[in-house]
Structures are given as C-alpha cells and as structure tokens.
mmCIF file of C-alpha atoms in Angstrom:
data_model
loop_
_atom_site.group_PDB
_atom_site.id
_atom_site.type_symbol
_atom_site.label_atom_id
_atom_site.label_comp_id
_atom_site.label_asym_id
_atom_site.label_seq_id
_atom_site.Cartn_x
_atom_site.Cartn_y
_atom_site.Cartn_z
ATOM 1 C CA UNK A 1 5.545 -9.008 -16.005
ATOM 2 C CA UNK A 2 3.391 -7.441 -13.284
ATOM 3 C CA UNK A 3 -0.291 -8.412 -13.050
ATOM 4 C CA UNK A 4 -1.571 -5.622 -10.788
ATOM 5 C CA UNK A 5 -0.650 -2.215 -9.463
ATOM 6 C CA UNK A 6 1.136 -3.457 -6.354
ATOM 7 C CA UNK A 7 3.186 -5.873 -8.437
ATOM 8 C CA UNK A 8 4.075 -2.933 -10.702
ATOM 9 C CA UNK A 9 5.897 -1.234 -7.846
ATOM 10 C CA UNK A 10 7.985 -4.295 -7.038
ATOM 11 C CA UNK A 11 8.880 -4.947 -10.657
ATOM 12 C CA UNK A 12 9.787 -1.307 -11.285
ATOM 13 C CA UNK A 13 11.944 -1.131 -8.160
ATOM 14 C CA UNK A 14 13.733 -4.468 -8.513
ATOM 15 C CA UNK A 15 13.960 -5.338 -12.206
ATOM 16 C CA UNK A 16 16.139 -3.725 -14.877
ATOM 17 C CA UNK A 17 13.934 -1.656 -17.167
ATOM 18 C CA UNK A 18 14.979 -3.638 -20.238
ATOM 19 C CA UNK A 19 13.766 -6.860 -18.625
ATOM 20 C CA UNK A 20 10.187 -5.626 -18.024
ATOM 21 C CA UNK A 21 7.882 -7.014 -20.718
ATOM 22 C CA UNK A 22 4.712 -5.487 -19.242
ATOM 23 C CA UNK A 23 3.122 -3.712 -16.304
ATOM 24 C CA UNK A 24 -0.544 -3.635 -15.311
ATOM 25 C CA UNK A 25 -3.089 -1.264 -16.797
ATOM 26 C CA UNK A 26 -3.005 0.820 -13.583
ATOM 27 C CA UNK A 27 0.733 1.434 -13.582
ATOM 28 C CA UNK A 28 0.211 5.130 -14.380
ATOM 29 C CA UNK A 29 -2.654 5.710 -11.928
ATOM 30 C CA UNK A 30 -2.396 8.563 -9.429
ATOM 31 C CA UNK A 31 -1.991 6.098 -6.553
ATOM 32 C CA UNK A 32 0.862 4.254 -8.256
ATOM 33 C CA UNK A 33 3.959 4.982 -6.166
ATOM 34 C CA UNK A 34 6.392 4.600 -9.074
ATOM 35 C CA UNK A 35 4.157 5.936 -11.837
ATOM 36 C CA UNK A 36 7.004 8.120 -13.083
ATOM 37 C CA UNK A 37 9.186 5.088 -13.739
ATOM 38 C CA UNK A 38 6.300 3.299 -15.474
ATOM 39 C CA UNK A 39 5.978 5.827 -18.289
ATOM 40 C CA UNK A 40 6.953 4.404 -21.651
ATOM 41 C CA UNK A 41 6.696 0.752 -20.607
ATOM 42 C CA UNK A 42 4.095 -1.655 -22.058
ATOM 43 C CA UNK A 43 0.903 -2.230 -20.087
ATOM 44 C CA UNK A 44 -1.444 -5.203 -20.412
ATOM 45 C CA UNK A 45 -4.542 -6.693 -18.851
ATOM 46 C CA UNK A 46 -4.176 -9.737 -16.580
ATOM 47 C CA UNK A 47 -5.847 -12.170 -18.986
ATOM 48 C CA UNK A 48 -4.455 -15.479 -20.210
ATOM 49 C CA UNK A 49 -4.189 -14.280 -23.804
ATOM 50 C CA UNK A 50 -2.516 -10.997 -22.892
ATOM 51 C CA UNK A 51 -0.052 -12.528 -20.478
ATOM 52 C CA UNK A 52 0.974 -15.353 -22.768
ATOM 53 C CA UNK A 53 1.434 -12.910 -25.634
ATOM 54 C CA UNK A 54 3.998 -11.030 -23.523
ATOM 55 C CA UNK A 55 5.947 -14.287 -23.009
ATOM 56 C CA UNK A 56 7.232 -13.496 -19.498
ATOM 57 C CA UNK A 57 9.696 -15.732 -17.671
ATOM 58 C CA UNK A 58 8.478 -14.416 -14.309
ATOM 59 C CA UNK A 59 5.085 -13.037 -13.338
ATOM 60 C CA UNK A 60 4.673 -10.958 -10.167
ATOM 61 C CA UNK A 61 1.280 -10.516 -8.533
ATOM 62 C CA UNK A 62 -0.471 -9.330 -5.389
ATOM 63 C CA UNK A 63 -4.128 -9.820 -6.300
ATOM 64 C CA UNK A 64 -4.052 -9.796 -10.118
ATOM 65 C CA UNK A 65 -4.881 -12.824 -12.237
ATOM 66 C CA UNK A 66 -7.493 -15.482 -11.525
ATOM 67 C CA UNK A 67 -6.824 -19.078 -10.468
ATOM 68 C CA UNK A 68 -7.087 -20.497 -13.974
ATOM 69 C CA UNK A 69 -4.534 -18.005 -15.320
ATOM 70 C CA UNK A 70 -2.054 -18.754 -12.555
ATOM 71 C CA UNK A 71 -2.439 -22.507 -12.989
ATOM 72 C CA UNK A 72 -1.973 -22.160 -16.760
ATOM 73 C CA UNK A 73 1.193 -20.121 -16.269
ATOM 74 C CA UNK A 74 2.670 -22.670 -13.894
ATOM 75 C CA UNK A 75 1.872 -25.523 -16.298
ATOM 76 C CA UNK A 76 3.758 -23.645 -18.996
ATOM 77 C CA UNK A 77 6.796 -23.202 -16.750
ATOM 78 C CA UNK A 78 6.306 -19.504 -15.994
ATOM 79 C CA UNK A 79 7.509 -18.643 -12.506
ATOM 80 C CA UNK A 80 4.857 -16.853 -10.401
ATOM 81 C CA UNK A 81 5.967 -14.718 -7.436
ATOM 82 C CA UNK A 82 3.124 -13.712 -5.108
ATOM 83 C CA UNK A 83 3.267 -10.678 -2.808
ATOM 84 C CA UNK A 84 1.748 -11.541 0.572
ATOM 85 C CA UNK A 85 -0.596 -9.279 2.521
ATOM 86 C CA UNK A 86 2.050 -8.123 5.005
ATOM 87 C CA UNK A 87 0.827 -6.848 8.380
ATOM 88 C CA UNK A 88 4.198 -5.559 9.609
ATOM 89 C CA UNK A 89 7.605 -4.562 8.298
ATOM 90 C CA UNK A 90 8.975 -8.081 8.656
ATOM 91 C CA UNK A 91 6.278 -9.126 6.218
ATOM 92 C CA UNK A 92 7.399 -6.385 3.833
ATOM 93 C CA UNK A 93 10.988 -7.598 4.113
ATOM 94 C CA UNK A 94 9.806 -11.120 3.272
ATOM 95 C CA UNK A 95 7.911 -9.816 0.221
ATOM 96 C CA UNK A 96 10.969 -8.006 -1.077
ATOM 97 C CA UNK A 97 13.094 -11.110 -0.585
ATOM 98 C CA UNK A 98 10.609 -13.370 -2.384
ATOM 99 C CA UNK A 99 10.158 -11.088 -5.391
ATOM 100 C CA UNK A 100 13.799 -10.081 -5.759
ATOM 101 C CA UNK A 101 14.856 -13.744 -5.645
ATOM 102 C CA UNK A 102 12.256 -14.712 -8.263
ATOM 103 C CA UNK A 103 13.580 -11.941 -10.513
ATOM 104 C CA UNK A 104 17.191 -12.946 -9.962
ATOM 105 C CA UNK A 105 17.839 -9.580 -8.317
ATOM 106 C CA UNK A 106 18.747 -10.572 -4.767
ATOM 107 C CA UNK A 107 21.264 -7.743 -4.381
ATOM 108 C CA UNK A 108 18.645 -5.170 -5.380
ATOM 109 C CA UNK A 109 16.284 -6.673 -2.833
ATOM 110 C CA UNK A 110 18.844 -6.460 -0.050
ATOM 111 C CA UNK A 111 19.542 -2.833 -0.951
ATOM 112 C CA UNK A 112 15.818 -2.006 -0.867
ATOM 113 C CA UNK A 113 15.466 -3.612 2.561
ATOM 114 C CA UNK A 114 18.536 -1.780 3.847
ATOM 115 C CA UNK A 115 17.103 1.553 2.700
ATOM 116 C CA UNK A 116 13.786 0.804 4.392
ATOM 117 C CA UNK A 117 15.575 -0.186 7.599
ATOM 118 C CA UNK A 118 17.539 3.061 7.639
ATOM 119 C CA UNK A 119 14.366 5.079 7.158
ATOM 120 C CA UNK A 120 12.579 3.265 9.981
ATOM 121 C CA UNK A 121 15.546 3.714 12.299
ATOM 122 C CA UNK A 122 15.403 7.451 11.656
ATOM 123 C CA UNK A 123 11.740 7.771 12.679
ATOM 124 C CA UNK A 124 11.677 5.481 15.709
ATOM 125 C CA UNK A 125 9.934 6.978 18.743
ATOM 126 C CA UNK A 126 9.309 10.361 17.125
ATOM 127 C CA UNK A 127 5.933 10.795 18.827
ATOM 128 C CA UNK A 128 6.954 9.427 22.228
ATOM 129 C CA UNK A 129 3.824 7.330 22.787
ATOM 130 C CA UNK A 130 1.151 9.894 21.905
ATOM 131 C CA UNK A 131 -2.186 8.405 20.844
ATOM 132 C CA UNK A 132 -3.651 8.768 17.350
ATOM 133 C CA UNK A 133 -6.589 7.378 15.414
ATOM 134 C CA UNK A 134 -6.351 6.341 11.749
ATOM 135 C CA UNK A 135 -9.251 7.295 9.466
ATOM 136 C CA UNK A 136 -9.667 6.787 5.737
ATOM 137 C CA UNK A 137 -11.908 8.776 3.448
ATOM 138 C CA UNK A 138 -14.005 5.621 3.104
ATOM 139 C CA UNK A 139 -14.998 5.305 6.789
ATOM 140 C CA UNK A 140 -12.375 2.705 7.755
ATOM 141 C CA UNK A 141 -9.899 2.508 10.587
ATOM 142 C CA UNK A 142 -7.373 -0.131 11.600
ATOM 143 C CA UNK A 143 -6.357 -1.735 14.838
ATOM 144 C CA UNK A 144 -3.605 -4.231 15.538
ATOM 145 C CA UNK A 145 -2.436 -6.772 13.000
ATOM 146 C CA UNK A 146 -2.243 -4.316 10.104
ATOM 147 C CA UNK A 147 0.563 -2.541 8.288
ATOM 148 C CA UNK A 148 -0.983 0.827 9.212
ATOM 149 C CA UNK A 149 -0.735 -0.095 12.877
ATOM 150 C CA UNK A 150 2.914 -1.030 12.316
ATOM 151 C CA UNK A 151 3.527 2.359 10.670
ATOM 152 C CA UNK A 152 2.005 4.194 13.634
ATOM 153 C CA UNK A 153 3.994 2.189 16.163
ATOM 154 C CA UNK A 154 7.203 2.641 14.176
ATOM 155 C CA UNK A 155 6.979 6.390 14.853
ATOM 156 C CA UNK A 156 6.107 6.108 18.535
ATOM 157 C CA UNK A 157 2.352 6.621 18.144
ATOM 158 C CA UNK A 158 -0.135 4.570 20.146
ATOM 159 C CA UNK A 159 -3.050 3.352 18.029
ATOM 160 C CA UNK A 160 -6.309 4.558 19.603
ATOM 161 C CA UNK A 161 -8.274 1.828 17.841
ATOM 162 C CA UNK A 162 -8.302 -1.028 20.341
ATOM 163 C CA UNK A 163 -9.827 -3.581 17.984
ATOM 164 C CA UNK A 164 -7.996 -5.874 15.589
ATOM 165 C CA UNK A 165 -7.812 -5.457 11.837
ATOM 166 C CA UNK A 166 -9.893 -3.180 9.638
ATOM 167 C CA UNK A 167 -13.321 -1.929 10.690
ATOM 168 C CA UNK A 168 -15.897 0.695 9.796
ATOM 169 C CA UNK A 169 -16.123 3.918 11.787
ATOM 170 C CA UNK A 170 -19.515 5.440 12.595
ATOM 171 C CA UNK A 171 -20.271 9.150 12.511
ATOM 172 C CA UNK A 172 -21.686 8.877 16.027
ATOM 173 C CA UNK A 173 -18.393 7.549 17.366
ATOM 174 C CA UNK A 174 -16.391 10.335 15.749
ATOM 175 C CA UNK A 175 -18.707 13.060 17.088
ATOM 176 C CA UNK A 176 -19.382 11.695 20.587
ATOM 177 C CA UNK A 177 -15.880 10.371 21.257
ATOM 178 C CA UNK A 178 -13.561 12.508 19.097
ATOM 179 C CA UNK A 179 -9.965 11.217 18.946
ATOM 180 C CA UNK A 180 -7.249 13.435 20.374
ATOM 181 C CA UNK A 181 -5.284 13.183 17.125
ATOM 182 C CA UNK A 182 -5.883 11.823 13.620
ATOM 183 C CA UNK A 183 -3.773 10.247 10.919
ATOM 184 C CA UNK A 184 -5.729 10.384 7.663
ATOM 185 C CA UNK A 185 -5.469 8.084 4.674
ATOM 186 C CA UNK A 186 -6.725 8.217 1.076
ATOM 187 C CA UNK A 187 -8.125 11.726 1.432
ATOM 188 C CA UNK A 188 -6.202 12.651 -1.724
ATOM 189 C CA UNK A 189 -8.081 9.923 -3.636
ATOM 190 C CA UNK A 190 -11.388 9.274 -1.838
ATOM 191 C CA UNK A 191 -12.866 7.226 -4.683
ATOM 192 C CA UNK A 192 -10.253 4.539 -4.006
ATOM 193 C CA UNK A 193 -11.214 4.097 -0.364
ATOM 194 C CA UNK A 194 -14.941 3.417 -0.521
ATOM 195 C CA UNK A 195 -18.371 4.839 -1.146
ATOM 196 C CA UNK A 196 -19.054 8.325 -2.497
ATOM 197 C CA UNK A 197 -20.605 9.503 0.782
ATOM 198 C CA UNK A 198 -18.499 8.905 3.867
ATOM 199 C CA UNK A 199 -17.993 9.907 7.461
ATOM 200 C CA UNK A 200 -14.935 11.855 6.380
ATOM 201 C CA UNK A 201 -17.100 14.178 4.292
ATOM 202 C CA UNK A 202 -19.417 15.140 7.133
ATOM 203 C CA UNK A 203 -18.998 18.739 8.282
ATOM 204 C CA UNK A 204 -18.439 17.752 11.920
ATOM 205 C CA UNK A 205 -15.661 15.330 10.986
ATOM 206 C CA UNK A 206 -14.077 17.861 8.631
ATOM 207 C CA UNK A 207 -13.933 20.358 11.497
ATOM 208 C CA UNK A 208 -12.399 17.697 13.748
ATOM 209 C CA UNK A 209 -9.844 16.796 11.083
ATOM 210 C CA UNK A 210 -8.908 20.425 10.525
ATOM 211 C CA UNK A 211 -8.068 20.806 14.205
ATOM 212 C CA UNK A 212 -6.538 17.438 15.079
ATOM 213 C CA UNK A 213 -4.880 15.903 12.003
ATOM 214 C CA UNK A 214 -1.214 15.108 12.441
ATOM 215 C CA UNK A 215 -0.678 14.067 8.819
ATOM 216 C CA UNK A 216 -2.693 12.974 5.778
ATOM 217 C CA UNK A 217 -1.084 10.016 4.017
ATOM 218 C CA UNK A 218 -1.487 9.746 0.226
ATOM 219 C CA UNK A 219 -3.043 6.716 -1.401
ATOM 220 C CA UNK A 220 0.237 5.968 -3.179
ATOM 221 C CA UNK A 221 1.899 4.827 0.056
ATOM 222 C CA UNK A 222 -1.108 2.915 1.411
ATOM 223 C CA UNK A 223 -2.405 0.582 -1.274
ATOM 224 C CA UNK A 224 0.395 -1.976 -1.327
ATOM 225 C CA UNK A 225 2.317 -3.872 1.402
ATOM 226 C CA UNK A 226 5.682 -2.563 0.254
ATOM 227 C CA UNK A 227 8.831 -0.776 1.402
ATOM 228 C CA UNK A 228 7.317 2.670 0.851
ATOM 229 C CA UNK A 229 5.174 2.159 3.935
ATOM 230 C CA UNK A 230 8.362 3.415 5.582
ATOM 231 C CA UNK A 231 7.940 6.647 3.599
ATOM 232 C CA UNK A 232 4.503 6.952 5.176
ATOM 233 C CA UNK A 233 6.061 6.444 8.594
ATOM 234 C CA UNK A 234 8.613 9.140 7.783
ATOM 235 C CA UNK A 235 5.797 11.561 6.935
ATOM 236 C CA UNK A 236 4.137 10.800 10.279
ATOM 237 C CA UNK A 237 7.402 11.349 12.134
ATOM 238 C CA UNK A 238 8.085 14.603 10.274
ATOM 239 C CA UNK A 239 4.822 15.977 11.669
ATOM 240 C CA UNK A 240 6.182 15.461 15.183
ATOM 241 C CA UNK A 241 9.226 17.573 14.351
ATOM 242 C CA UNK A 242 7.000 20.367 13.076
#
C-alpha cells in the first residue's frame, strides 16, 4: 500500500499489480508520473482505519501518514518503507534499493537503477558547462544540495543560483539581473508550486522566459525524489541537441 503520491510511483514501478492493495487518493492526479498504470487500482486515504482495512503487509511512504499511524502499523507488524528526500542520484538509488527490498522485489529495483544509469550516461555533458537558472511557477529556485541541481549538473549545465537549497526569487532580481538561460519547473501545473500570483506570471518575466527558456519541466517529474528525475535530465539534454 502507498500512503502518498510519491509512494504511488514506487509501488507502481516495483510491485506486481496483483500485489497492490491500495494507492493514495492522488494516484490519478495530473502530476502523477505513473497515473496511467494507477487506473483501476484501489485508492484510499492515509488514515489508520483506511490503512488497516486494506490489510497491507508493506506500506510505502514519502510524507503520507502521521506519527501515530506509523507507530500503530509497526506495532501490528506491518513493514513501513520510507522514501528519503534525496538530493542527488545516489540518494535516488538508495530509495529504490530500500523500497524494492521491502517489497521483496530486489531484481526489479536493480533493473530500475540500471535504466536510470543508462539514461544519465546518455545525457552527460550535453550542455558543456553553460549556465542556467531554475525557476518554478511559484517563485522558487534551487542551489546546491538539491535534486534539481543534480539534474542540471548531470547534463553539463552550471547552476546560476550560488546559494544552497531552495529559496524564493524576487521580481527585482529577475528584471535587474536576468539569467542568461532558464530551466522552468511546474509551469504546467502552477497551483502545485505555490501562491496564485507569482513572479513567473509577471509580464517582464514571461518575456524573459519566452526568449531564454531552455526547457520547461513538467510537475510529474519534479514532485518526487525518484528515478524519473533522469527523464527530466534527458529533456534538458535534448534541448541542447535542438
């Protein structure tokens, strides 16, 4: 059983369909990477009553389920596999290994890692060190120590955000010091990335984005520290070939 949308992706990718007793309520959302595979499977809320009614042997989670639910599951002998907030591709590999082992699907996990490794090898150095700035539709950017930064570096881009971690971008910064190139995120689903009004909606930033965007990454590859971050890297690298 998966307790949240990120866990859905891992369960769908690594577990036989017949073994899945439930996914989260957001398994069919537009930003669910494997929404197509989720159709027809049960979906439940991450509450104690709902989870226990499904009678899972293994529960997979990223953020879903509160402390009392998780403690209750462990007391009842239900195995809980937690997806960590990976900040690089080694962290993603570790997540796949942890979840696939908990599900008894180690071979499937190794195959998923091998596919991700092949994809990353194919995009390495595509941009040759060019600089780019990441911007979400909710006014955020990322510096070092994030999976987005790892995606940029995997394709040979230099991250123009010198800070560490996630931070808010001001309109003044974007207008007075416009980045030479942009990689956008969540612009296909702005409601998922923050407030209704944002820097990304300002006319000046829209003009900048129209002229300098290398690629716009969909929410489906950004919301979960998973193997499909390599798909995002492949999209970035493909822009270099164009």
